[in-house]
PDB file of C-alpha atoms in Angstrom:
ATOM      1  CA  MET W   1     107.182 187.714 151.674  1.00 43.00           C
ATOM      2  CA  ALA W   2     106.151 186.593 148.193  1.00 54.00           C
ATOM      3  CA  GLU W   3     104.091 183.437 148.007  1.00 68.00           C
ATOM      4  CA  ARG W   4     106.051 180.328 147.131  1.00 80.00           C
ATOM      5  CA  ARG W   5     104.788 179.118 143.787  1.00 89.00           C
ATOM      6  CA  ILE W   6     103.435 175.560 143.729  1.00 96.00           C
ATOM      7  CA  SER W   7     104.023 174.025 140.313  1.00 97.00           C
ATOM      8  CA  GLU W   8     101.936 170.889 140.916  1.00 98.00           C
ATOM      9  CA  TRP W   9      99.853 169.172 143.597  1.00 98.00           C
ATOM     10  CA  ARG W  10     100.492 165.413 143.824  1.00 98.00           C
ATOM     11  CA  VAL W  11      98.024 164.002 146.330  1.00 98.00           C
ATOM     12  CA  HIS W  12      97.497 160.434 147.496  1.00 98.00           C
ATOM     13  CA  ILE W  13      93.864 160.280 148.667  1.00 97.00           C
ATOM     14  CA  GLY W  14      93.681 156.692 149.982  1.00 93.00           C
ATOM     15  CA  ALA W  15      91.572 154.664 150.105  1.00 95.00           C
ATOM     16  CA  HIS W  16      91.418 153.624 153.744  1.00 94.00           C
ATOM     17  CA  LYS W  17      93.011 150.279 154.633  1.00 93.00           C
ATOM     18  CA  ALA W  18      94.884 150.122 151.339  1.00 95.00           C
ATOM     19  CA  ALA W  19      98.446 150.742 152.594  1.00 94.00           C
ATOM     20  CA  SER W  20      97.835 154.490 152.985  1.00 94.00           C
ATOM     21  CA  THR W  21      99.759 154.727 156.264  1.00 93.00           C
ATOM     22  CA  HIS W  22     102.718 152.823 154.851  1.00 94.00           C
ATOM     23  CA  LEU W  23     102.847 155.023 151.755  1.00 96.00           C
ATOM     24  CA  ALA W  24     102.592 158.196 153.844  1.00 95.00           C
ATOM     25  CA  ASN W  25     105.449 156.999 156.064  1.00 95.00           C
ATOM     26  CA  SER W  26     107.513 156.168 152.991  1.00 96.00           C
ATOM     27  CA  LEU W  27     106.991 159.681 151.614  1.00 96.00           C
ATOM     28  CA  ARG W  28     108.075 161.208 154.919  1.00 95.00           C
ATOM     29  CA  ALA W  29     111.156 158.986 155.094  1.00 96.00           C
ATOM     30  CA  ARG W  30     112.280 160.211 151.660  1.00 96.00           C
ATOM     31  CA  SER W  31     111.454 163.900 152.202  1.00 96.00           C
ATOM     32  CA  GLU W  32     115.071 165.088 151.898  1.00 96.00           C
ATOM     33  CA  ASP W  33     115.624 163.087 148.712  1.00 96.00           C
ATOM     34  CA  LEU W  34     112.414 164.545 147.303  1.00 97.00           C
ATOM     35  CA  ALA W  35     113.397 168.121 148.168  1.00 97.00           C
ATOM     36  CA  ALA W  36     116.694 167.640 146.344  1.00 96.00           C
ATOM     37  CA  GLN W  37     114.614 167.004 143.203  1.00 96.00           C
ATOM     38  CA  GLY W  38     112.221 169.898 143.658  1.00 96.00           C
ATOM     39  CA  VAL W  39     109.383 168.028 145.361  1.00 98.00           C
ATOM     40  CA  ASN W  40     108.163 169.113 148.792  1.00 98.00           C
ATOM     41  CA  TYR W  41     106.736 166.503 151.140  1.00 98.00           C
ATOM     42  CA  ILE W  42     104.049 168.267 153.205  1.00 97.00           C
ATOM     43  CA  PRO W  43     103.581 166.719 156.665  1.00 94.00           C
ATOM     44  CA  ASN W  44     100.199 165.129 157.098  1.00 91.00           C
ATOM     45  CA  ARG W  45      99.713 165.130 160.858  1.00 90.00           C
ATOM     46  CA  HIS W  46     100.699 168.733 161.517  1.00 91.00           C
ATOM     47  CA  VAL W  47      99.654 170.465 158.286  1.00 95.00           C
ATOM     48  CA  ILE W  48      97.341 168.587 155.939  1.00 96.00           C
ATOM     49  CA  ARG W  49      95.011 166.692 158.285  1.00 94.00           C
ATOM     50  CA  PRO W  50      94.229 169.697 160.511  1.00 92.00           C
ATOM     51  CA  ALA W  51      93.712 171.878 157.436  1.00 93.00           C
ATOM     52  CA  PHE W  52      91.118 169.557 155.917  1.00 92.00           C
ATOM     53  CA  ALA W  53      89.637 168.207 159.166  1.00 89.00           C
ATOM     54  CA  ARG W  54      86.379 170.139 158.893  1.00 83.00           C
ATOM     55  CA  PRO W  55      84.144 169.524 155.893  1.00 77.00           C
ATOM     56  CA  PRO W  56      83.934 172.704 153.848  1.00 77.00           C
ATOM     57  CA  LEU W  57      80.887 174.930 153.616  1.00 60.00           C
ATOM     58  CA  PRO W  58      79.095 173.876 156.823  1.00 55.00           C
ATOM     59  CA  GLY W  59      75.421 174.635 157.019  1.00 53.00           C
ATOM     60  CA  HIS W  60      72.438 173.623 154.914  1.00 51.00           C
ATOM     61  CA  TRP W  61      72.014 176.901 153.035  1.00 49.00           C
ATOM     62  CA  ARG W  62      75.659 177.240 152.079  1.00 55.00           C
ATOM     63  CA  ARG W  63      75.652 173.680 150.737  1.00 57.00           C
ATOM     64  CA  ARG W  64      72.399 174.379 148.908  1.00 63.00           C
ATOM     65  CA  ALA W  65      73.838 177.545 147.359  1.00 58.00           C
ATOM     66  CA  LEU W  66      76.860 175.597 146.197  1.00 57.00           C
ATOM     67  CA  GLY W  67      74.635 172.957 144.596  1.00 61.00           C
ATOM     68  CA  LEU W  68      72.395 175.453 142.861  1.00 59.00           C
ATOM     69  CA  LEU W  69      75.082 177.925 141.809  1.00 60.00           C
ATOM     70  CA  PRO W  70      78.365 176.165 141.062  1.00 61.00           C
ATOM     71  CA  ALA W  71      79.888 179.503 140.046  1.00 61.00           C
ATOM     72  CA  VAL W  72      79.824 180.677 143.679  1.00 61.00           C
ATOM     73  CA  ARG W  73      82.107 177.829 144.790  1.00 61.00           C
ATOM     74  CA  PRO W  74      85.352 179.848 144.500  1.00 62.00           C
ATOM     75  CA  VAL W  75      83.805 182.696 146.511  1.00 67.00           C
ATOM     76  CA  LEU W  76      82.440 180.488 149.289  1.00 69.00           C
ATOM     77  CA  MET W  77      85.590 178.424 149.577  1.00 77.00           C
ATOM     78  CA  GLY W  78      88.123 181.115 148.788  1.00 82.00           C
ATOM     79  CA  SER W  79      89.032 182.179 152.310  1.00 85.00           C
ATOM     80  CA  ARG W  80      89.524 178.676 153.656  1.00 89.00           C
ATOM     81  CA  ALA W  81      91.337 177.537 150.522  1.00 93.00           C
ATOM     82  CA  GLY W  82      93.704 180.472 150.848  1.00 93.00           C
ATOM     83  CA  GLN W  83      94.508 179.589 154.450  1.00 93.00           C
ATOM     84  CA  ILE W  84      95.303 175.997 153.484  1.00 95.00           C
ATOM     85  CA  ARG W  85      97.432 177.068 150.539  1.00 96.00           C
ATOM     86  CA  ARG W  86      99.468 179.392 152.744  1.00 95.00           C
ATOM     87  CA  ALA W  87      99.979 176.638 155.320  1.00 95.00           C
ATOM     88  CA  VAL W  88     101.267 174.354 152.563  1.00 97.00           C
ATOM     89  CA  GLN W  89     103.530 177.080 151.173  1.00 96.00           C
ATOM     90  CA  ASP W  90     104.946 177.715 154.645  1.00 95.00           C
ATOM     91  CA  SER W  91     105.961 174.029 154.792  1.00 96.00           C
ATOM     92  CA  MET W  92     107.795 174.101 151.454  1.00 96.00           C
ATOM     93  CA  VAL W  93     111.575 173.992 151.493  1.00 95.00           C
ATOM     94  CA  VAL W  94     112.155 174.436 147.749  1.00 95.00           C
ATOM     95  CA  PRO W  95     110.130 175.920 144.875  1.00 94.00           C
ATOM     96  CA  GLY W  96     108.276 173.274 142.901  1.00 96.00           C
ATOM     97  CA  ALA W  97     105.736 170.510 143.414  1.00 98.00           C
ATOM     98  CA  VAL W  98     104.102 169.425 146.661  1.00 98.00           C
ATOM     99  CA  VAL W  99     103.203 165.856 147.587  1.00 98.00           C
ATOM    100  CA  PHE W 100     101.233 164.475 150.505  1.00 97.00           C
ATOM    101  CA  SER W 101      99.002 161.592 151.525  1.00 97.00           C
ATOM    102  CA  GLU W 102      95.651 162.076 153.264  1.00 96.00           C
ATOM    103  CA  GLU W 103      93.046 159.340 153.034  1.00 95.00           C
ATOM    104  CA  ASN W 104      90.430 161.444 154.833  1.00 93.00           C
ATOM    105  CA  LEU W 105      90.111 163.700 151.801  1.00 95.00           C
ATOM    106  CA  LEU W 106      87.712 161.003 150.599  1.00 94.00           C
ATOM    107  CA  GLY W 107      85.821 161.308 153.890  1.00 90.00           C
ATOM    108  CA  GLY W 108      86.453 160.048 157.398  1.00 85.00           C
ATOM    109  CA  LEU W 109      86.858 156.369 158.181  1.00 84.00           C
ATOM    110  CA  GLY W 110      83.193 156.198 159.189  1.00 80.00           C
ATOM    111  CA  ALA W 111      82.263 157.132 155.622  1.00 77.00           C
ATOM    112  CA  ALA W 112      83.943 153.944 154.456  1.00 72.00           C
ATOM    113  CA  LEU W 113      81.374 151.746 156.224  1.00 75.00           C
ATOM    114  CA  GLN W 114      78.260 153.472 154.952  1.00 81.00           C
ATOM    115  CA  ARG W 115      75.885 152.064 152.373  1.00 78.00           C
ATOM    116  CA  HIS W 116      77.294 154.320 149.662  1.00 81.00           C
ATOM    117  CA  LEU W 117      81.054 154.474 149.239  1.00 87.00           C
ATOM    118  CA  TYR W 118      82.456 157.894 150.204  1.00 92.00           C
ATOM    119  CA  ALA W 119      79.255 159.818 149.613  1.00 90.00           C
ATOM    120  CA  ASP W 120      80.684 163.239 150.546  1.00 90.00           C
ATOM    121  CA  LEU W 121      83.667 164.347 148.461  1.00 93.00           C
ATOM    122  CA  SER W 122      83.479 167.993 149.503  1.00 90.00           C
ATOM    123  CA  ARG W 123      87.020 167.977 150.929  1.00 94.00           C
ATOM    124  CA  LEU W 124      88.293 167.209 147.445  1.00 95.00           C
ATOM    125  CA  GLU W 125      86.300 170.154 146.152  1.00 92.00           C
ATOM    126  CA  LEU W 126      88.150 172.248 148.720  1.00 93.00           C
ATOM    127  CA  LEU W 127      91.457 170.786 147.525  1.00 96.00           C
ATOM    128  CA  ASP W 128      90.585 171.857 143.977  1.00 94.00           C
ATOM    129  CA  ALA W 129      89.931 175.409 145.188  1.00 92.00           C
ATOM    130  CA  THR W 130      93.156 175.345 147.201  1.00 95.00           C
ATOM    131  CA  ALA W 131      95.211 174.374 144.131  1.00 95.00           C
ATOM    132  CA  LYS W 132      94.056 177.624 142.499  1.00 91.00           C
ATOM    133  CA  GLY W 133      94.417 176.366 138.952  1.00 91.00           C
ATOM    134  CA  ALA W 134      97.773 174.636 139.377  1.00 96.00           C
ATOM    135  CA  PRO W 135      97.937 171.069 138.018  1.00 97.00           C
ATOM    136  CA  VAL W 136      96.516 168.407 140.359  1.00 98.00           C
ATOM    137  CA  HIS W 137      97.394 164.724 140.162  1.00 98.00           C
ATOM    138  CA  LEU W 138      95.383 162.409 142.435  1.00 98.00           C
ATOM    139  CA  PHE W 139      96.426 158.884 143.401  1.00 98.00           C
ATOM    140  CA  LEU W 140      94.016 156.221 144.638  1.00 98.00           C
ATOM    141  CA  ALA W 141      94.571 152.636 145.800  1.00 98.00           C
ATOM    142  CA  ILE W 142      91.524 150.385 145.585  1.00 97.00           C
ATOM    143  CA  ARG W 143      90.895 147.043 147.205  1.00 96.00           C
ATOM    144  CA  SER W 144      88.507 144.112 147.001  1.00 96.00           C
ATOM    145  CA  PHE W 145      85.730 144.537 149.543  1.00 94.00           C
ATOM    146  CA  ASP W 146      86.141 141.078 151.081  1.00 95.00           C
ATOM    147  CA  GLY W 147      89.360 142.352 152.688  1.00 95.00           C
ATOM    148  CA  TYR W 148      88.416 146.029 152.878  1.00 95.00           C
ATOM    149  CA  LEU W 149      85.214 145.554 154.914  1.00 94.00           C
ATOM    150  CA  PRO W 150      86.675 143.611 157.895  1.00 95.00           C
ATOM    151  CA  SER W 151      89.786 145.825 157.946  1.00 95.00           C
ATOM    152  CA  VAL W 152      87.750 149.032 158.045  1.00 94.00           C
ATOM    153  CA  TYR W 153      85.559 147.610 160.807  1.00 94.00           C
ATOM    154  CA  ALA W 154      88.596 146.637 162.894  1.00 95.00           C
ATOM    155  CA  GLN W 155      90.068 150.113 162.495  1.00 93.00           C
ATOM    156  CA  MET W 156      86.780 151.765 163.413  1.00 93.00           C
ATOM    157  CA  LEU W 157      86.675 149.769 166.658  1.00 93.00           C
ATOM    158  CA  LYS W 158      89.667 151.820 167.787  1.00 91.00           C
ATOM    159  CA  LEU W 159      87.879 155.092 167.174  1.00 88.00           C
ATOM    160  CA  ALA W 160      84.198 154.617 167.994  1.00 86.00           C
ATOM    161  CA  PRO W 161      81.895 152.193 169.831  1.00 86.00           C
ATOM    162  CA  VAL W 162      80.773 150.327 166.723  1.00 88.00           C
ATOM    163  CA  ARG W 163      79.214 146.895 167.095  1.00 88.00           C
ATOM    164  CA  ARG W 164      79.012 143.742 165.030  1.00 92.00           C
ATOM    165  CA  ALA W 165      75.517 144.828 164.018  1.00 92.00           C
ATOM    166  CA  ASP W 166      77.091 147.799 162.219  1.00 90.00           C
ATOM    167  CA  LEU W 167      79.347 145.454 160.291  1.00 92.00           C
ATOM    168  CA  ASP W 168      76.475 143.096 159.498  1.00 92.00           C
ATOM    169  CA  ARG W 169      74.326 145.980 158.284  1.00 91.00           C
ATOM    170  CA  ALA W 170      77.016 147.216 155.920  1.00 90.00           C
ATOM    171  CA  ARG W 171      77.713 143.667 154.815  1.00 92.00           C
ATOM    172  CA  ALA W 172      74.036 143.076 153.959  1.00 93.00           C
ATOM    173  CA  HIS W 173      73.792 146.334 152.006  1.00 91.00           C
ATOM    174  CA  TRP W 174      77.006 145.627 150.149  1.00 92.00           C
ATOM    175  CA  LEU W 175      76.078 142.060 149.263  1.00 93.00           C
ATOM    176  CA  ALA W 176      72.761 143.257 147.849  1.00 92.00           C
ATOM    177  CA  GLU W 177      74.451 146.078 145.944  1.00 90.00           C
ATOM    178  CA  PRO W 178      78.264 145.969 146.054  1.00 88.00           C
ATOM    179  CA  PRO W 179      79.883 149.412 146.231  1.00 89.00           C
ATOM    180  CA  SER W 180      81.722 150.405 143.107  1.00 95.00           C
ATOM    181  CA  TRP W 181      85.259 151.736 142.841  1.00 97.00           C
ATOM    182  CA  TYR W 182      84.450 152.414 139.200  1.00 97.00           C
ATOM    183  CA  GLY W 183      81.556 154.582 140.363  1.00 96.00           C
ATOM    184  CA  LEU W 184      83.930 156.471 142.676  1.00 96.00           C
ATOM    185  CA  VAL W 185      86.328 157.015 139.780  1.00 98.00           C
ATOM    186  CA  LEU W 186      83.503 158.485 137.683  1.00 97.00           C
ATOM    187  CA  ARG W 187      82.513 160.836 140.523  1.00 97.00           C
ATOM    188  CA  LEU W 188      86.119 161.981 140.947  1.00 97.00           C
ATOM    189  CA  ARG W 189      86.431 162.652 137.237  1.00 97.00           C
ATOM    190  CA  ARG W 190      83.224 164.716 137.263  1.00 97.00           C
ATOM    191  CA  LEU W 191      84.177 166.633 140.414  1.00 95.00           C
ATOM    192  CA  LEU W 192      87.742 167.463 139.352  1.00 96.00           C
ATOM    193  CA  PRO W 193      87.721 167.239 135.551  1.00 96.00           C
ATOM    194  CA  ARG W 194      91.079 169.015 135.187  1.00 96.00           C
ATOM    195  CA  ALA W 195      92.872 166.698 137.613  1.00 97.00           C
ATOM    196  CA  ARG W 196      94.737 163.575 136.566  1.00 98.00           C
ATOM    197  CA  LEU W 197      93.820 160.397 138.410  1.00 98.00           C
ATOM    198  CA  THR W 198      96.046 157.343 138.806  1.00 98.00           C
ATOM    199  CA  VAL W 199      94.756 154.123 140.373  1.00 98.00           C
ATOM    200  CA  TRP W 200      96.369 150.885 141.498  1.00 98.00           C
ATOM    201  CA  ASP W 201      95.241 147.624 143.044  1.00 97.00           C
ATOM    202  CA  TYR W 202      96.215 147.352 146.719  1.00 97.00           C
ATOM    203  CA  ALA W 203      97.207 143.729 146.167  1.00 95.00           C
ATOM    204  CA  ASP W 204     100.057 144.971 143.939  1.00 96.00           C
ATOM    205  CA  TYR W 205     101.496 147.312 146.557  1.00 96.00           C
ATOM    206  CA  ARG W 206     103.969 145.181 148.482  1.00 90.00           C
ATOM    207  CA  ARG W 207     106.078 143.971 145.581  1.00 91.00           C
ATOM    208  CA  ASN W 208     105.862 147.305 143.721  1.00 95.00           C
ATOM    209  CA  GLN W 209     106.398 149.849 146.488  1.00 94.00           C
ATOM    210  CA  ALA W 210     109.306 151.597 144.756  1.00 94.00           C
ATOM    211  CA  ALA W 211     107.416 151.939 141.464  1.00 95.00           C
ATOM    212  CA  ILE W 212     104.336 153.294 143.234  1.00 97.00           C
ATOM    213  CA  LEU W 213     106.415 155.762 145.243  1.00 96.00           C
ATOM    214  CA  GLN W 214     108.001 157.003 142.020  1.00 96.00           C
ATOM    215  CA  ALA W 215     104.579 157.367 140.393  1.00 97.00           C
ATOM    216  CA  VAL W 216     103.195 159.362 143.314  1.00 98.00           C
ATOM    217  CA  THR W 217     106.206 161.675 143.643  1.00 98.00           C
ATOM    218  CA  GLY W 218     106.887 162.031 139.931  1.00 97.00           C
ATOM    219  CA  VAL W 219     110.657 161.619 140.362  1.00 97.00           C
ATOM    220  CA  ALA W 220     113.091 158.708 140.332  1.00 93.00           C
ATOM    221  CA  LEU W 221     114.452 158.020 143.817  1.00 91.00           C
ATOM    222  CA  ALA W 222     117.666 156.175 144.577  1.00 90.00           C
ATOM    223  CA  PRO W 223     117.093 152.606 145.810  1.00 89.00           C
ATOM    224  CA  ALA W 224     116.515 152.379 149.554  1.00 88.00           C
ATOM    225  CA  PRO W 225     115.276 149.673 151.919  1.00 86.00           C
ATOM    226  CA  ALA W 226     111.488 149.518 152.064  1.00 85.00           C
ATOM    227  CA  LEU W 227     109.905 150.410 155.367  1.00 89.00           C
ATOM    228  CA  PRO W 228     108.658 147.407 157.370  1.00 88.00           C
ATOM    229  CA  PRO W 229     104.910 146.742 157.619  1.00 84.00           C
ATOM    230  CA  ASN W 230     102.927 148.830 160.101  1.00 82.00           C
ATOM    231  CA  THR W 231     101.991 146.392 162.830  1.00 80.00           C
ATOM    232  CA  SER W 232      99.820 149.035 164.503  1.00 81.00           C
ATOM    233  CA  THR W 233      97.412 149.036 161.555  1.00 85.00           C
ATOM    234  CA  ARG W 234      97.352 145.268 161.046  1.00 88.00           C
ATOM    235  CA  THR W 235      93.867 143.780 161.276  1.00 93.00           C
ATOM    236  CA  PRO W 236      93.830 141.690 164.485  1.00 94.00           C
ATOM    237  CA  GLY W 237      92.421 138.219 165.028  1.00 96.00           C
ATOM    238  CA  ALA W 238      88.878 137.249 165.908  1.00 96.00           C
ATOM    239  CA  ALA W 239      89.581 136.990 169.665  1.00 96.00           C
ATOM    240  CA  ALA W 240      90.933 140.538 169.873  1.00 96.00           C
ATOM    241  CA  ILE W 241      87.967 141.819 167.868  1.00 96.00           C
ATOM    242  CA  ALA W 242      85.549 140.035 170.214  1.00 95.00           C
ATOM    243  CA  ALA W 243      87.308 141.479 173.282  1.00 96.00           C
ATOM    244  CA  ALA W 244      87.042 144.981 171.822  1.00 95.00           C
ATOM    245  CA  GLU W 245      83.371 144.502 170.977  1.00 93.00           C
ATOM    246  CA  ALA W 246      82.671 143.329 174.550  1.00 93.00           C
ATOM    247  CA  LEU W 247      84.020 146.502 176.168  1.00 92.00           C
ATOM    248  CA  ASP W 248      81.391 148.567 177.957  1.00 87.00           C
ATOM    249  CA  LEU W 249      83.072 151.847 178.871  1.00 85.00           C
ATOM    250  CA  ALA W 250      81.108 155.080 178.942  1.00 86.00           C
ATOM    251  CA  ASP W 251      84.269 157.151 178.478  1.00 89.00           C
ATOM    252  CA  GLU W 252      84.962 156.930 174.738  1.00 89.00           C
ATOM    253  CA  GLU W 253      88.574 157.981 175.134  1.00 92.00           C
ATOM    254  CA  ALA W 254      89.165 155.263 177.725  1.00 93.00           C
ATOM    255  CA  ARG W 255      87.392 152.716 175.530  1.00 93.00           C
ATOM    256  CA  SER W 256      89.481 153.644 172.504  1.00 93.00           C
ATOM    257  CA  ARG W 257      92.665 153.450 174.562  1.00 94.00           C
ATOM    258  CA  ARG W 258      91.711 149.986 175.848  1.00 95.00           C
ATOM    259  CA  VAL W 259      90.953 148.714 172.327  1.00 95.00           C
ATOM    260  CA  ARG W 260      94.376 149.866 171.186  1.00 94.00           C
ATOM    261  CA  GLU W 261      95.951 148.041 174.117  1.00 95.00           C
ATOM    262  CA  ILE W 262      94.096 144.827 173.227  1.00 95.00           C
ATOM    263  CA  PHE W 263      95.181 145.039 169.603  1.00 95.00           C
ATOM    264  CA  ALA W 264      98.771 145.981 170.483  1.00 94.00           C
ATOM    265  CA  ALA W 265      99.074 143.015 172.840  1.00 95.00           C
ATOM    266  CA  GLU W 266      98.116 140.683 170.010  1.00 94.00           C
ATOM    267  CA  HIS W 267     100.413 142.401 167.517  1.00 91.00           C
ATOM    268  CA  ALA W 268     103.302 141.837 169.953  1.00 91.00           C
ATOM    269  CA  LEU W 269     102.858 138.068 169.911  1.00 91.00           C
ATOM    270  CA  THR W 270     105.599 136.095 168.207  1.00 89.00           C
ATOM    271  CA  ALA W 271     102.983 134.302 166.139  1.00 91.00           C
ATOM    272  CA  PRO W 272      99.826 136.454 165.891  1.00 88.00           C
ATOM    273  CA  PRO W 273      96.621 134.539 165.058  1.00 93.00           C
ATOM    274  CA  PRO W 274      95.013 134.726 161.610  1.00 94.00           C
ATOM    275  CA  ARG W 275      93.349 138.030 160.876  1.00 93.00           C
ATOM    276  CA  PHE W 276      89.688 138.672 161.562  1.00 96.00           C
ATOM    277  CA  ASP W 277      87.825 137.014 158.698  1.00 96.00           C
ATOM    278  CA  PRO W 278      84.042 137.099 159.219  1.00 96.00           C
ATOM    279  CA  LEU W 279      82.935 136.472 155.630  1.00 96.00           C
ATOM    280  CA  PRO W 280      82.068 133.013 154.302  1.00 97.00           C
ATOM    281  CA  ASP W 281      83.639 131.968 151.031  1.00 97.00           C
ATOM    282  CA  ALA W 282      80.455 132.527 149.031  1.00 97.00           C
ATOM    283  CA  GLU W 283      80.293 136.170 150.137  1.00 97.00           C
ATOM    284  CA  LYS W 284      83.989 136.695 149.444  1.00 97.00           C
ATOM    285  CA  ALA W 285      83.407 135.430 145.928  1.00 97.00           C
ATOM    286  CA  ILE W 286      80.657 138.021 145.378  1.00 96.00           C
ATOM    287  CA  PHE W 287      82.938 140.842 146.478  1.00 96.00           C
ATOM    288  CA  ARG W 288      85.890 139.564 144.452  1.00 97.00           C
ATOM    289  CA  ASP W 289      83.757 139.306 141.327  1.00 97.00           C
ATOM    290  CA  ALA W 290      82.512 142.862 141.878  1.00 96.00           C
ATOM    291  CA  PHE W 291      86.084 144.097 142.278  1.00 97.00           C
ATOM    292  CA  ALA W 292      87.223 142.301 139.132  1.00 97.00           C
ATOM    293  CA  ALA W 293      84.347 143.928 137.250  1.00 97.00           C
ATOM    294  CA  ASP W 294      85.379 147.348 138.580  1.00 97.00           C
ATOM    295  CA  LEU W 295      88.963 146.841 137.422  1.00 98.00           C
ATOM    296  CA  ALA W 296      87.744 145.737 134.001  1.00 98.00           C
ATOM    297  CA  ARG W 297      85.518 148.807 133.616  1.00 98.00           C
ATOM    298  CA  ILE W 298      88.286 151.172 134.713  1.00 98.00           C
ATOM    299  CA  ASP W 299      90.660 149.581 132.206  1.00 97.00           C
ATOM    300  CA  ARG W 300      88.040 149.753 129.458  1.00 98.00           C
ATOM    301  CA  ASP W 301      86.986 153.369 129.935  1.00 98.00           C
ATOM    302  CA  PHE W 302      90.276 154.809 131.263  1.00 98.00           C
ATOM    303  CA  PRO W 303      93.002 152.648 129.726  1.00 97.00           C
ATOM    304  CA  ASP W 304      95.895 154.777 131.010  1.00 96.00           C
ATOM    305  CA  MET W 305      94.569 155.302 134.544  1.00 98.00           C
ATOM    306  CA  ARG W 306      95.660 152.118 136.302  1.00 97.00           C
ATOM    307  CA  LEU W 307      99.311 151.573 137.156  1.00 96.00           C
ATOM    308  CA  ARG W 308     100.973 148.658 135.400  1.00 90.00           C
ATOM    309  CA  PHE W 309     104.182 147.087 136.643  1.00 89.00           C
ATOM    310  CA  ALA W 310     107.272 145.758 134.942  1.00 77.00           C
ATOM    311  CA  ASP W 311     106.739 142.142 135.991  1.00 63.00           C
ATOM    312  CA  GLY W 312     103.305 142.162 134.351  1.00 56.00           C
ATOM    313  CA  ARG W 313     101.822 140.349 137.329  1.00 53.00           C
ATOM    314  CA  SER W 314      98.810 141.312 139.406  1.00 50.00           C
ATOM    315  CA  GLY W 315      98.335 140.427 143.039  1.00 43.00           C
ATOM    316  CA  PRO W 316      95.428 138.411 144.433  1.00 40.00           C
ATOM    317  CA  ALA W 317      92.102 140.171 144.032  1.00 38.00           C
ATOM    318  CA  GLY W 318      90.864 139.278 147.485  1.00 35.00           C
ATOM    319  CA  GLY W 319      91.807 137.900 150.857  1.00 32.00           C
ATOM    320  CA  VAL W 320      92.115 139.566 154.234  1.00 32.00           C
ATOM    321  CA  ASP W 321      95.081 141.950 154.392  1.00 41.00           C
ATOM    322  CA  PRO W 322      97.086 140.110 151.709  1.00 41.00           C
ATOM    323  CA  GLU W 323      99.858 142.665 152.051  1.00 42.00           C
ATOM    324  CA  GLY W 324     100.813 141.697 155.586  1.00 49.00           C
ATOM    325  CA  GLY W 325      99.625 144.698 157.555  1.00 52.00           C
ATOM    326  CA  LEU W 326     100.933 147.478 155.320  1.00 62.00           C
ATOM    327  CA  ALA W 327      97.667 149.397 155.486  1.00 59.00           C
TER     328      ALA W 327
END
């Protein structure tokens, strides 16, 4: 069978805790409408995430060869990239573009709580090889770190036995030297110079979901009710966080399952408590100022990169989960 030609790769790469799950669910819900316009939604859970689960080029010497000899990248990655491309082609229902959302292309959730923001972008290098010269358009939502940091920590509690000390360590590093979304944008531009990159502020997501969905898919979709917020990804309150931190279970799977039960019980309350908010106002101000500076630098150096919306408004720069659990 001849390979199905992919005319364009339209890929939402996150970031974590910036409404990625909600956007991915919205893409899946409109998959038939997209196919009717020549755009293939590629399932994340069964196709994309397994395909990119392993970082490419494992092993010190292969990574070193890639760093020293960039020309060998297509050779070293070719086999794996071909497998991924075929898996994507097998999921296509019409010739044309493909669209999907996978926040872990930036790195796993654990990478979001390190001192340096998404230090390993090798999965995106693999995506570039997989595209095989076809146009690539990346989409990235960014968020002020005063809301991002507690939300990432709460999500990580579900997956690994992290402790408050891990949060405090990241917090101290970030206060001393706030991570930079602008710096991430520069790294993405250097890594994939042929790719287009579109960015938006997470705080603008809720009231502009339709416009963002149209930007990501590249086609105009008929009006449809927006999906409700994802309660399962909502950052819980301080009491639920404390209960999760207090768990002492050697079986990591059992611990993770119990954390999810604790969080789900709180989400089910008629009036859930305020979200986990460990940062004092002075620290929030530092992070909000850093985020505002990042937005200003992106707008200055890449004036057409950030999405603008018809109402001309911009959402709040900070706050804990201002979008009501859409992440």
